[in-house]
Amino acid sequence: MQPDYIVFAGINGAGKTTLYKSNLWKFSSTPSRLSRVNPDEIIRDNGLNPESQSDQLEAGKIAVNQIRRLFEKRNSFTHETVFAGKTSIKRIEEAKRRGYRVVLNYVGLKDTELAIERITRRVEVGGHNIDPELVKKRWASSLNNLAIAKQICDFVNVFDNTDYLKEIAAWDHGTLCWWGASKVRGEWLLDSLLDE
């Protein structure tokens, strides 16, 4: 049976964990039990400090090792990422080489200001902070990676979480197969596609 590599991507504060918990992303063939790689959970589960740069790097190293082991065992799993680095695309390409079905679930917002506002609210209730300048920097990189990934992944589902979580577009093996009816929601996605 073909293993699944299911990616939850989007900048900080977009709602990746919200999407994961919603089950909106599941296919009928999605295994009921999946390993999950999420650097934020690694920080929490290992008693690391989410404000510490070195602890964030340590969580990243642990995540990379977890992914490596899961690939070697050919286990299906989910992975949460801001999707802003070069390794995001390389990891998808590696999964494809290893025979994985790759499903990307991308969560976006109308702008970086909303992401920063949500991060501020998260901090107020005990969550971790992210430097606003880093959020702004990751915005374009993450969308650029989405543009590349939609040509590589088996399936790409794009969700807008500006007001509430709603699927707005889907690609099947690089071909746009569905576009949501709402033109206002997902303007950020349309803008990024026009920039290609």
PDB file of C-alpha atoms in Angstrom:
ATOM      1  CA  MET A   1       0.000   0.000   0.000  1.00  0.00           C
ATOM      2  CA  GLN A   2       1.267   3.474  -0.886  1.00  0.00           C
ATOM      3  CA  PRO A   3       2.167   5.534   2.193  1.00  0.00           C
ATOM      4  CA  ASP A   4       0.900   9.099   2.634  1.00  0.00           C
ATOM      5  CA  TYR A   5       2.964  12.194   3.417  1.00  0.00           C
ATOM      6  CA  ILE A   6       0.353  14.772   4.441  1.00  0.00           C
ATOM      7  CA  VAL A   7       1.655  18.307   4.888  1.00  0.00           C
ATOM      8  CA  PHE A   8      -0.104  21.105   6.781  1.00  0.00           C
ATOM      9  CA  ALA A   9       1.493  24.324   5.586  1.00  0.00           C
ATOM     10  CA  GLY A  10       1.079  28.073   6.028  1.00  0.00           C
ATOM     11  CA  ILE A  11       2.659  30.931   7.909  1.00  0.00           C
ATOM     12  CA  ASN A  12       2.523  31.180  11.678  1.00  0.00           C
ATOM     13  CA  GLY A  13      -0.955  32.001  12.933  1.00  0.00           C
ATOM     14  CA  ALA A  14      -2.718  30.817   9.759  1.00  0.00           C
ATOM     15  CA  GLY A  15      -4.523  27.911  11.410  1.00  0.00           C
ATOM     16  CA  LYS A  16      -2.627  24.751  10.468  1.00  0.00           C
ATOM     17  CA  THR A  17      -3.394  22.994  13.753  1.00  0.00           C
ATOM     18  CA  THR A  18      -7.015  24.148  13.510  1.00  0.00           C
ATOM     19  CA  LEU A  19      -7.253  22.486  10.096  1.00  0.00           C
ATOM     20  CA  TYR A  20      -5.598  19.314  11.378  1.00  0.00           C
ATOM     21  CA  LYS A  21      -8.083  19.046  14.249  1.00  0.00           C
ATOM     22  CA  SER A  22     -11.053  19.754  11.946  1.00  0.00           C
ATOM     23  CA  ASN A  23     -10.701  16.591   9.841  1.00  0.00           C
ATOM     24  CA  LEU A  24     -11.715  18.649   6.753  1.00  0.00           C
ATOM     25  CA  TRP A  25      -8.524  17.400   5.141  1.00  0.00           C
ATOM     26  CA  LYS A  26      -9.165  13.661   5.356  1.00  0.00           C
ATOM     27  CA  PHE A  27      -9.752  11.459   2.325  1.00  0.00           C
ATOM     28  CA  SER A  28     -11.851   8.324   2.676  1.00  0.00           C
ATOM     29  CA  SER A  29      -8.594   6.381   2.242  1.00  0.00           C
ATOM     30  CA  THR A  30      -6.672   8.311   4.926  1.00  0.00           C
ATOM     31  CA  PRO A  31      -5.395   5.907   7.587  1.00  0.00           C
ATOM     32  CA  SER A  32      -7.181   6.359  10.904  1.00  0.00           C
ATOM     33  CA  ARG A  33      -3.919   6.515  12.877  1.00  0.00           C
ATOM     34  CA  LEU A  34      -1.077   8.637  11.609  1.00  0.00           C
ATOM     35  CA  SER A  35       2.182   9.716  13.173  1.00  0.00           C
ATOM     36  CA  ARG A  36       2.403  13.500  13.451  1.00  0.00           C
ATOM     37  CA  VAL A  37       5.495  15.694  13.167  1.00  0.00           C
ATOM     38  CA  ASN A  38       4.899  19.193  14.523  1.00  0.00           C
ATOM     39  CA  PRO A  39       7.808  21.296  15.856  1.00  0.00           C
ATOM     40  CA  ASP A  40       5.460  23.233  18.186  1.00  0.00           C
ATOM     41  CA  GLU A  41       4.336  19.978  19.803  1.00  0.00           C
ATOM     42  CA  ILE A  42       7.951  18.783  19.998  1.00  0.00           C
ATOM     43  CA  ILE A  43       8.827  21.952  21.940  1.00  0.00           C
ATOM     44  CA  ARG A  44       5.910  21.420  24.325  1.00  0.00           C
ATOM     45  CA  ASP A  45       6.399  17.653  24.750  1.00  0.00           C
ATOM     46  CA  ASN A  46      10.137  17.993  25.441  1.00  0.00           C
ATOM     47  CA  GLY A  47       9.838  20.856  27.932  1.00  0.00           C
ATOM     48  CA  LEU A  48      11.674  23.247  25.626  1.00  0.00           C
ATOM     49  CA  ASN A  49      11.233  27.024  25.714  1.00  0.00           C
ATOM     50  CA  PRO A  50       9.246  28.237  22.677  1.00  0.00           C
ATOM     51  CA  GLU A  51      10.839  31.689  23.027  1.00  0.00           C
ATOM     52  CA  SER A  52      14.374  30.290  22.815  1.00  0.00           C
ATOM     53  CA  GLN A  53      15.987  30.309  19.369  1.00  0.00           C
ATOM     54  CA  SER A  54      18.226  27.383  20.335  1.00  0.00           C
ATOM     55  CA  ASP A  55      15.243  25.359  21.585  1.00  0.00           C
ATOM     56  CA  GLN A  56      13.374  26.081  18.357  1.00  0.00           C
ATOM     57  CA  LEU A  57      16.403  24.832  16.414  1.00  0.00           C
ATOM     58  CA  GLU A  58      16.542  21.736  18.614  1.00  0.00           C
ATOM     59  CA  ALA A  59      12.859  21.039  17.916  1.00  0.00           C
ATOM     60  CA  GLY A  60      13.576  21.435  14.203  1.00  0.00           C
ATOM     61  CA  LYS A  61      16.397  18.876  14.409  1.00  0.00           C
ATOM     62  CA  ILE A  62      14.138  16.442  16.247  1.00  0.00           C
ATOM     63  CA  ALA A  63      11.454  16.939  13.572  1.00  0.00           C
ATOM     64  CA  VAL A  64      13.957  16.270  10.767  1.00  0.00           C
ATOM     65  CA  ASN A  65      15.074  13.053  12.476  1.00  0.00           C
ATOM     66  CA  GLN A  66      11.468  11.944  12.991  1.00  0.00           C
ATOM     67  CA  ILE A  67      10.716  12.535   9.310  1.00  0.00           C
ATOM     68  CA  ARG A  68      13.838  10.650   8.255  1.00  0.00           C
ATOM     69  CA  ARG A  69      12.849   7.618  10.361  1.00  0.00           C
ATOM     70  CA  LEU A  70       9.263   7.686   9.083  1.00  0.00           C
ATOM     71  CA  PHE A  71      10.481   7.828   5.471  1.00  0.00           C
ATOM     72  CA  GLU A  72      12.868   4.924   6.091  1.00  0.00           C
ATOM     73  CA  LYS A  73      10.032   2.822   7.534  1.00  0.00           C
ATOM     74  CA  ARG A  74       7.646   3.967   4.743  1.00  0.00           C
ATOM     75  CA  ASN A  75       5.087   4.987   7.372  1.00  0.00           C
ATOM     76  CA  SER A  76       2.262   7.386   6.574  1.00  0.00           C
ATOM     77  CA  PHE A  77       2.406  10.598   8.605  1.00  0.00           C
ATOM     78  CA  THR A  78       1.411  14.249   8.843  1.00  0.00           C
ATOM     79  CA  HIS A  79       3.837  17.150   9.077  1.00  0.00           C
ATOM     80  CA  GLU A  80       3.107  20.732  10.121  1.00  0.00           C
ATOM     81  CA  THR A  81       5.355  23.444   8.683  1.00  0.00           C
ATOM     82  CA  VAL A  82       5.447  27.162   7.850  1.00  0.00           C
ATOM     83  CA  PHE A  83       6.625  25.966   4.420  1.00  0.00           C
ATOM     84  CA  ALA A  84       9.005  28.883   3.939  1.00  0.00           C
ATOM     85  CA  GLY A  85      12.389  27.194   3.541  1.00  0.00           C
ATOM     86  CA  LYS A  86      14.073  25.439   0.628  1.00  0.00           C
ATOM     87  CA  THR A  87      13.907  22.133   2.483  1.00  0.00           C
ATOM     88  CA  SER A  88      10.099  22.124   2.235  1.00  0.00           C
ATOM     89  CA  ILE A  89      10.197  21.434  -1.511  1.00  0.00           C
ATOM     90  CA  LYS A  90      13.172  19.075  -1.191  1.00  0.00           C
ATOM     91  CA  ARG A  91      11.253  17.039   1.388  1.00  0.00           C
ATOM     92  CA  ILE A  92       8.250  16.732  -0.938  1.00  0.00           C
ATOM     93  CA  GLU A  93      10.546  15.633  -3.766  1.00  0.00           C
ATOM     94  CA  GLU A  94      12.137  13.056  -1.467  1.00  0.00           C
ATOM     95  CA  ALA A  95       8.718  11.715  -0.484  1.00  0.00           C
ATOM     96  CA  LYS A  96       7.793  11.364  -4.161  1.00  0.00           C
ATOM     97  CA  ARG A  97      11.082   9.503  -4.879  1.00  0.00           C
ATOM     98  CA  ARG A  98      10.280   7.146  -2.019  1.00  0.00           C
ATOM     99  CA  GLY A  99       6.867   6.357  -3.497  1.00  0.00           C
ATOM    100  CA  TYR A 100       4.684   8.400  -1.161  1.00  0.00           C
ATOM    101  CA  ARG A 101       1.370   9.947  -2.105  1.00  0.00           C
ATOM    102  CA  VAL A 102       1.943  13.600  -1.175  1.00  0.00           C
ATOM    103  CA  VAL A 103      -1.017  15.692  -0.048  1.00  0.00           C
ATOM    104  CA  LEU A 104      -0.445  19.365   0.745  1.00  0.00           C
ATOM    105  CA  ASN A 105      -3.044  21.193   2.830  1.00  0.00           C
ATOM    106  CA  TYR A 106      -2.168  24.880   2.704  1.00  0.00           C
ATOM    107  CA  VAL A 107      -3.837  27.376   5.054  1.00  0.00           C
ATOM    108  CA  GLY A 108      -3.706  31.063   4.198  1.00  0.00           C
ATOM    109  CA  LEU A 109      -4.946  34.392   5.508  1.00  0.00           C
ATOM    110  CA  LYS A 110      -5.756  37.693   3.835  1.00  0.00           C
ATOM    111  CA  ASP A 111      -2.514  39.304   5.076  1.00  0.00           C
ATOM    112  CA  THR A 112       0.387  39.176   7.521  1.00  0.00           C
ATOM    113  CA  GLU A 113      -1.277  41.651   9.886  1.00  0.00           C
ATOM    114  CA  LEU A 114      -4.007  39.121  10.671  1.00  0.00           C
ATOM    115  CA  ALA A 115      -1.396  36.418  11.280  1.00  0.00           C
ATOM    116  CA  ILE A 116       0.493  38.705  13.682  1.00  0.00           C
ATOM    117  CA  GLU A 117      -2.758  39.622  15.455  1.00  0.00           C
ATOM    118  CA  ARG A 118      -3.575  35.921  15.957  1.00  0.00           C
ATOM    119  CA  ILE A 119      -0.090  35.196  17.262  1.00  0.00           C
ATOM    120  CA  THR A 120      -0.499  38.063  19.765  1.00  0.00           C
ATOM    121  CA  ARG A 121      -3.796  36.534  20.965  1.00  0.00           C
ATOM    122  CA  ARG A 122      -2.122  33.120  21.218  1.00  0.00           C
ATOM    123  CA  VAL A 123       0.622  34.588  23.424  1.00  0.00           C
ATOM    124  CA  GLU A 124      -2.012  36.190  25.686  1.00  0.00           C
ATOM    125  CA  VAL A 125      -3.402  32.718  26.468  1.00  0.00           C
ATOM    126  CA  GLY A 126      -0.004  31.123  27.056  1.00  0.00           C
ATOM    127  CA  GLY A 127       1.020  30.192  23.513  1.00  0.00           C
ATOM    128  CA  HIS A 128       4.356  30.896  21.890  1.00  0.00           C
ATOM    129  CA  ASN A 129       5.377  34.102  20.162  1.00  0.00           C
ATOM    130  CA  ILE A 130       6.912  34.620  16.726  1.00  0.00           C
ATOM    131  CA  ASP A 131       8.723  37.813  15.743  1.00  0.00           C
ATOM    132  CA  PRO A 132       6.403  39.846  13.457  1.00  0.00           C
ATOM    133  CA  GLU A 133       9.284  40.542  11.064  1.00  0.00           C
ATOM    134  CA  LEU A 134       9.836  36.794  10.685  1.00  0.00           C
ATOM    135  CA  VAL A 135       6.143  36.291   9.884  1.00  0.00           C
ATOM    136  CA  LYS A 136       6.371  38.965   7.172  1.00  0.00           C
ATOM    137  CA  LYS A 137       9.536  37.417   5.768  1.00  0.00           C
ATOM    138  CA  ARG A 138       7.985  33.940   5.640  1.00  0.00           C
ATOM    139  CA  TRP A 139       4.816  35.143   3.879  1.00  0.00           C
ATOM    140  CA  ALA A 140       6.250  35.433   0.348  1.00  0.00           C
ATOM    141  CA  SER A 141       8.525  32.396   0.691  1.00  0.00           C
ATOM    142  CA  SER A 142       5.657  30.215   1.845  1.00  0.00           C
ATOM    143  CA  LEU A 143       3.434  31.289  -1.068  1.00  0.00           C
ATOM    144  CA  ASN A 144       6.310  30.781  -3.523  1.00  0.00           C
ATOM    145  CA  ASN A 145       6.732  27.246  -2.221  1.00  0.00           C
ATOM    146  CA  LEU A 146       3.000  26.658  -2.655  1.00  0.00           C
ATOM    147  CA  ALA A 147       3.305  27.654  -6.328  1.00  0.00           C
ATOM    148  CA  ILE A 148       6.115  25.118  -6.803  1.00  0.00           C
ATOM    149  CA  ALA A 149       4.528  22.370  -4.723  1.00  0.00           C
ATOM    150  CA  LYS A 150       1.214  22.377  -6.574  1.00  0.00           C
ATOM    151  CA  GLN A 151       3.099  21.035  -9.603  1.00  0.00           C
ATOM    152  CA  ILE A 152       4.833  18.265  -7.604  1.00  0.00           C
ATOM    153  CA  CYS A 153       2.256  17.032  -5.099  1.00  0.00           C
ATOM    154  CA  ASP A 154      -0.379  14.451  -5.889  1.00  0.00           C
ATOM    155  CA  PHE A 155      -3.045  16.635  -4.313  1.00  0.00           C
ATOM    156  CA  VAL A 156      -3.073  20.214  -3.029  1.00  0.00           C
ATOM    157  CA  ASN A 157      -5.976  21.614  -1.029  1.00  0.00           C
ATOM    158  CA  VAL A 158      -5.932  25.320  -0.199  1.00  0.00           C
ATOM    159  CA  PHE A 159      -7.948  26.708   2.697  1.00  0.00           C
ATOM    160  CA  ASP A 160      -8.632  30.310   3.646  1.00  0.00           C
ATOM    161  CA  ASN A 161      -8.897  30.947   7.385  1.00  0.00           C
ATOM    162  CA  THR A 162      -9.390  34.720   7.321  1.00  0.00           C
ATOM    163  CA  ASP A 163     -12.854  34.564   8.892  1.00  0.00           C
ATOM    164  CA  TYR A 164     -13.409  30.827   9.247  1.00  0.00           C
ATOM    165  CA  LEU A 165     -11.805  27.737   7.755  1.00  0.00           C
ATOM    166  CA  LYS A 166     -13.020  27.105   4.210  1.00  0.00           C
ATOM    167  CA  GLU A 167     -11.519  25.218   1.274  1.00  0.00           C
ATOM    168  CA  ILE A 168     -11.061  27.577  -1.674  1.00  0.00           C
ATOM    169  CA  ALA A 169      -9.073  25.626  -4.290  1.00  0.00           C
ATOM    170  CA  ALA A 170      -7.736  22.173  -5.107  1.00  0.00           C
ATOM    171  CA  TRP A 171      -5.182  20.728  -7.507  1.00  0.00           C
ATOM    172  CA  ASP A 172      -4.951  17.113  -8.635  1.00  0.00           C
ATOM    173  CA  HIS A 173      -1.493  16.193  -9.994  1.00  0.00           C
ATOM    174  CA  GLY A 174      -0.767  19.817 -10.939  1.00  0.00           C
ATOM    175  CA  THR A 175      -4.137  20.539 -12.543  1.00  0.00           C
ATOM    176  CA  LEU A 176      -6.538  22.988 -10.933  1.00  0.00           C
ATOM    177  CA  CYS A 177      -9.664  20.899 -10.437  1.00  0.00           C
ATOM    178  CA  TRP A 178     -11.741  23.096  -8.137  1.00  0.00           C
ATOM    179  CA  TRP A 179     -11.996  26.811  -7.345  1.00  0.00           C
ATOM    180  CA  GLY A 180     -14.343  28.079  -4.623  1.00  0.00           C
ATOM    181  CA  ALA A 181     -17.247  30.328  -5.516  1.00  0.00           C
ATOM    182  CA  SER A 182     -16.249  33.213  -3.257  1.00  0.00           C
ATOM    183  CA  LYS A 183     -14.019  35.695  -5.088  1.00  0.00           C
ATOM    184  CA  VAL A 184     -13.185  37.833  -2.064  1.00  0.00           C
ATOM    185  CA  ARG A 185     -12.027  34.967   0.118  1.00  0.00           C
ATOM    186  CA  GLY A 186      -8.696  33.796  -1.129  1.00  0.00           C
ATOM    187  CA  GLU A 187      -7.703  37.002  -2.872  1.00  0.00           C
ATOM    188  CA  TRP A 188      -4.248  36.351  -1.381  1.00  0.00           C
ATOM    189  CA  LEU A 189      -4.120  33.050  -3.312  1.00  0.00           C
ATOM    190  CA  LEU A 190      -5.197  34.618  -6.583  1.00  0.00           C
ATOM    191  CA  ASP A 191      -2.584  37.362  -6.152  1.00  0.00           C
ATOM    192  CA  SER A 192       0.151  34.782  -5.542  1.00  0.00           C
ATOM    193  CA  LEU A 193      -0.881  32.761  -8.606  1.00  0.00           C
ATOM    194  CA  LEU A 194      -0.817  35.869 -10.786  1.00  0.00           C
ATOM    195  CA  ASP A 195       2.726  36.591  -9.545  1.00  0.00           C
ATOM    196  CA  GLU A 196       3.992  33.270 -10.954  1.00  0.00           C
TER     197      GLU A 196
END
